[in-house]
PDB file of C-alpha atoms in Angstrom:
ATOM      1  CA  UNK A  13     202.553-197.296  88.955  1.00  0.00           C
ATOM      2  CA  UNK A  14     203.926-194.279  87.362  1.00  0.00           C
ATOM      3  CA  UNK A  15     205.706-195.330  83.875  1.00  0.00           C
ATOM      4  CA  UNK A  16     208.717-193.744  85.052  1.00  0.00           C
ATOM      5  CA  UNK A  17     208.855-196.228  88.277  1.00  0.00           C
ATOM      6  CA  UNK A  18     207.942-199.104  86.163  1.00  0.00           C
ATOM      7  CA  UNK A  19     210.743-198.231  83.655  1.00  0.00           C
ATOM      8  CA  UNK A  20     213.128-198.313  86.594  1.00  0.00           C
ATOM      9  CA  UNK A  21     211.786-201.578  87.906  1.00  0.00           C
ATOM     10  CA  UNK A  22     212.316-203.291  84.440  1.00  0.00           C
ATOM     11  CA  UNK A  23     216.060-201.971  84.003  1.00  0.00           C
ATOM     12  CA  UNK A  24     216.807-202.947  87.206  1.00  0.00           C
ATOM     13  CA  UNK A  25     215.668-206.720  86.742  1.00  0.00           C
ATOM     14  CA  UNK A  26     217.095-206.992  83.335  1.00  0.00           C
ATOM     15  CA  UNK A  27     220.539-205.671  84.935  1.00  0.00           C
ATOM     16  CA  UNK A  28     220.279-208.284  88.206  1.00  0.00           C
ATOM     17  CA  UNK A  29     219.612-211.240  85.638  1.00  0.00           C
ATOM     18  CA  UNK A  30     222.064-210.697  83.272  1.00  0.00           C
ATOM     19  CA  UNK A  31     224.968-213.155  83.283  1.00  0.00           C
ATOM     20  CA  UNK A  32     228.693-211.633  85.186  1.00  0.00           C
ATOM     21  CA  UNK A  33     230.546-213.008  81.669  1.00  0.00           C
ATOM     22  CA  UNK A  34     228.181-210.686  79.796  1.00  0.00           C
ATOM     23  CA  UNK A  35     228.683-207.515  82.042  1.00  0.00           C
ATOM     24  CA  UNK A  36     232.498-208.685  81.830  1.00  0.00           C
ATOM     25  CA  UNK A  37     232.069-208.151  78.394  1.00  0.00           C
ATOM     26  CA  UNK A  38     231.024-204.894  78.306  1.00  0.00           C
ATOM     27  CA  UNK A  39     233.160-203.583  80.357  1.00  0.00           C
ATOM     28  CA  UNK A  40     236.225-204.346  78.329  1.00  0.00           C
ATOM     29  CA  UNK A  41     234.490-203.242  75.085  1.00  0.00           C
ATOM     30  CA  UNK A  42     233.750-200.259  77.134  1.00  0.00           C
ATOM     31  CA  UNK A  43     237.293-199.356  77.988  1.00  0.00           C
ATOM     32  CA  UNK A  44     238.255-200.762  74.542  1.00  0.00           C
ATOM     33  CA  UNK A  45     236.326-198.102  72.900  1.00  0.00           C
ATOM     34  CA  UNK A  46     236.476-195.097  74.935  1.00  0.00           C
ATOM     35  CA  UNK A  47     239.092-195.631  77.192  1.00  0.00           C
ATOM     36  CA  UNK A  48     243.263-194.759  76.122  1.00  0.00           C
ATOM     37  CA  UNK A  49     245.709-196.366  77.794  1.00  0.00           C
ATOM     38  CA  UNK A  50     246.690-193.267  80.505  1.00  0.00           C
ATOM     39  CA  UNK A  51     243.178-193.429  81.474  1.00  0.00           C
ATOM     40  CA  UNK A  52     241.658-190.640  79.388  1.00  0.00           C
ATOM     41  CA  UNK A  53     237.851-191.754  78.722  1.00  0.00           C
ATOM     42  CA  UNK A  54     237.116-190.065  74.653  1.00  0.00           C
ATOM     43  CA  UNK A  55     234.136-188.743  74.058  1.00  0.00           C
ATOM     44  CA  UNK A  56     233.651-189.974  70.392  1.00  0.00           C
ATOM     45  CA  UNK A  57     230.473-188.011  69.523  1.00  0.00           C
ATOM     46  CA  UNK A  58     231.648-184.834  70.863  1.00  0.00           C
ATOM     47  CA  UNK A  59     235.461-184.791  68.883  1.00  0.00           C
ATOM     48  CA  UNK A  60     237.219-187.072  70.986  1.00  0.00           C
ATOM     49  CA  UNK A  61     237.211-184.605  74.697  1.00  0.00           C
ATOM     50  CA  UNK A  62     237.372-185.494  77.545  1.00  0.00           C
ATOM     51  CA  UNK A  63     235.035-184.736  80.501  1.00  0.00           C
ATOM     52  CA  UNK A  64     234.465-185.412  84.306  1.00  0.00           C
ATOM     53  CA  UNK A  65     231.154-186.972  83.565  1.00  0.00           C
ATOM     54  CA  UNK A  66     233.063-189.243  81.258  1.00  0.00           C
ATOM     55  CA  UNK A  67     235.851-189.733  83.989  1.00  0.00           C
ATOM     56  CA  UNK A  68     233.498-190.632  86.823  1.00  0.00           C
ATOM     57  CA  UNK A  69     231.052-192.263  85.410  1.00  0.00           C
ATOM     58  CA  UNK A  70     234.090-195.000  84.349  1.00  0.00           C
ATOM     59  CA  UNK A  71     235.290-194.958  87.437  1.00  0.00           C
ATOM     60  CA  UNK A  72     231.939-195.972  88.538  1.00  0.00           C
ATOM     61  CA  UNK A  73     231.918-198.877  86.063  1.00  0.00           C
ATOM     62  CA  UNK A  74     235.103-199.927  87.247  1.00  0.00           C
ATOM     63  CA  UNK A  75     234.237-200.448  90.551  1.00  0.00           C
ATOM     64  CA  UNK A  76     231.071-202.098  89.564  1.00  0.00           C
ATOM     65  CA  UNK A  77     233.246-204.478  87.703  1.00  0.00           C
ATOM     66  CA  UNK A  78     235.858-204.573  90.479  1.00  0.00           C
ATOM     67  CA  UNK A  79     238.622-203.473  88.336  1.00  0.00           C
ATOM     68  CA  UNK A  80     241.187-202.118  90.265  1.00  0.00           C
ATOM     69  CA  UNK A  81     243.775-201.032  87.896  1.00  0.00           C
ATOM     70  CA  UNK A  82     241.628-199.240  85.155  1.00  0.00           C
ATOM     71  CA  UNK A  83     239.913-197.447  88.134  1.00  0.00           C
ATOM     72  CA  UNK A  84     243.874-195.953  89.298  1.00  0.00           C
ATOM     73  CA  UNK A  85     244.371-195.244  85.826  1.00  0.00           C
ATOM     74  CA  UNK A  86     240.830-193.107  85.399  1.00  0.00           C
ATOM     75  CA  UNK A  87     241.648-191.265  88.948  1.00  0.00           C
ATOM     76  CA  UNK A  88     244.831-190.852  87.741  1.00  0.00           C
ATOM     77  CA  UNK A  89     244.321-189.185  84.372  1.00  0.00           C
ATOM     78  CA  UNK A  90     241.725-187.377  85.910  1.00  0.00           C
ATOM     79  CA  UNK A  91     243.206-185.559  88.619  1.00  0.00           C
ATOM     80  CA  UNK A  92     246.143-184.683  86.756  1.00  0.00           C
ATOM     81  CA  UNK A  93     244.620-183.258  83.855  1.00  0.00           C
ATOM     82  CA  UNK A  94     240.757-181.907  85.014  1.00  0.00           C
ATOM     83  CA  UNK A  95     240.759-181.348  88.619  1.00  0.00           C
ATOM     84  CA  UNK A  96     241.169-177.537  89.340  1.00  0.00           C
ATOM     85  CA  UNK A  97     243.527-177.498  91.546  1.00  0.00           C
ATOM     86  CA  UNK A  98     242.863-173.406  92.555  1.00  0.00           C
ATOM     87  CA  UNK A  99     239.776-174.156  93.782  1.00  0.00           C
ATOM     88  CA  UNK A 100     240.647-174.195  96.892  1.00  0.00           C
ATOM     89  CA  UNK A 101     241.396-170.413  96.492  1.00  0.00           C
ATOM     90  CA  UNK A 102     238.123-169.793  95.347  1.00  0.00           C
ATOM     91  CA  UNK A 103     236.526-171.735  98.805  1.00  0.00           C
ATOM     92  CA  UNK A 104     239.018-169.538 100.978  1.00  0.00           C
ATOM     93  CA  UNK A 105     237.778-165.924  99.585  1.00  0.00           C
ATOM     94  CA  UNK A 106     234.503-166.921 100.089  1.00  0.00           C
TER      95      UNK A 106
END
């Protein structure tokens, strides 16, 4: 088995057996860390910016954690502030 494979294997177990209070956890130390109150996820290695990465890979998180609100907040944020809303323009002159 390629080590790449294995290394997937091995996250993936560890992530099925740990407990729901411990991913709880996380999560909220996630958004306590990163996440302001109008959604905006920080980037605080990169000066405190914001990016879509950032944005969607919280809102993946919280749906993982089936956390409604702080997922409306993150879309929220997110398409007010980084979606380009000309792009349709863009897809029209093509």
């Amino acid at each position: 088995m390629p080590l790449r494979a294995l290394v997937a294997v091995i996250v993936t177990t560890v992530v099925m057996l740990v407990p729901r209070a411990w991913a709880d956890t996380a999560w909220e130390r996630y958004k306590a860390r990163f996440m302001m109150p109008d959604g905006r996820i920080i980037d605080t290695a990169n000066g405190n910016v914001s990016h879509t990465e950032g944005q969607g890979f919280a809102m993946l998180l919280a749906v993982a954690n089936n956390d409604r609100p702080a997922f409306d907040k993150l879309w929220q944020w997110t398409d007010n502030t980084l979606r380009n809303k000309s792009n349709w323009v863009v897809l029209l002159a093509l």
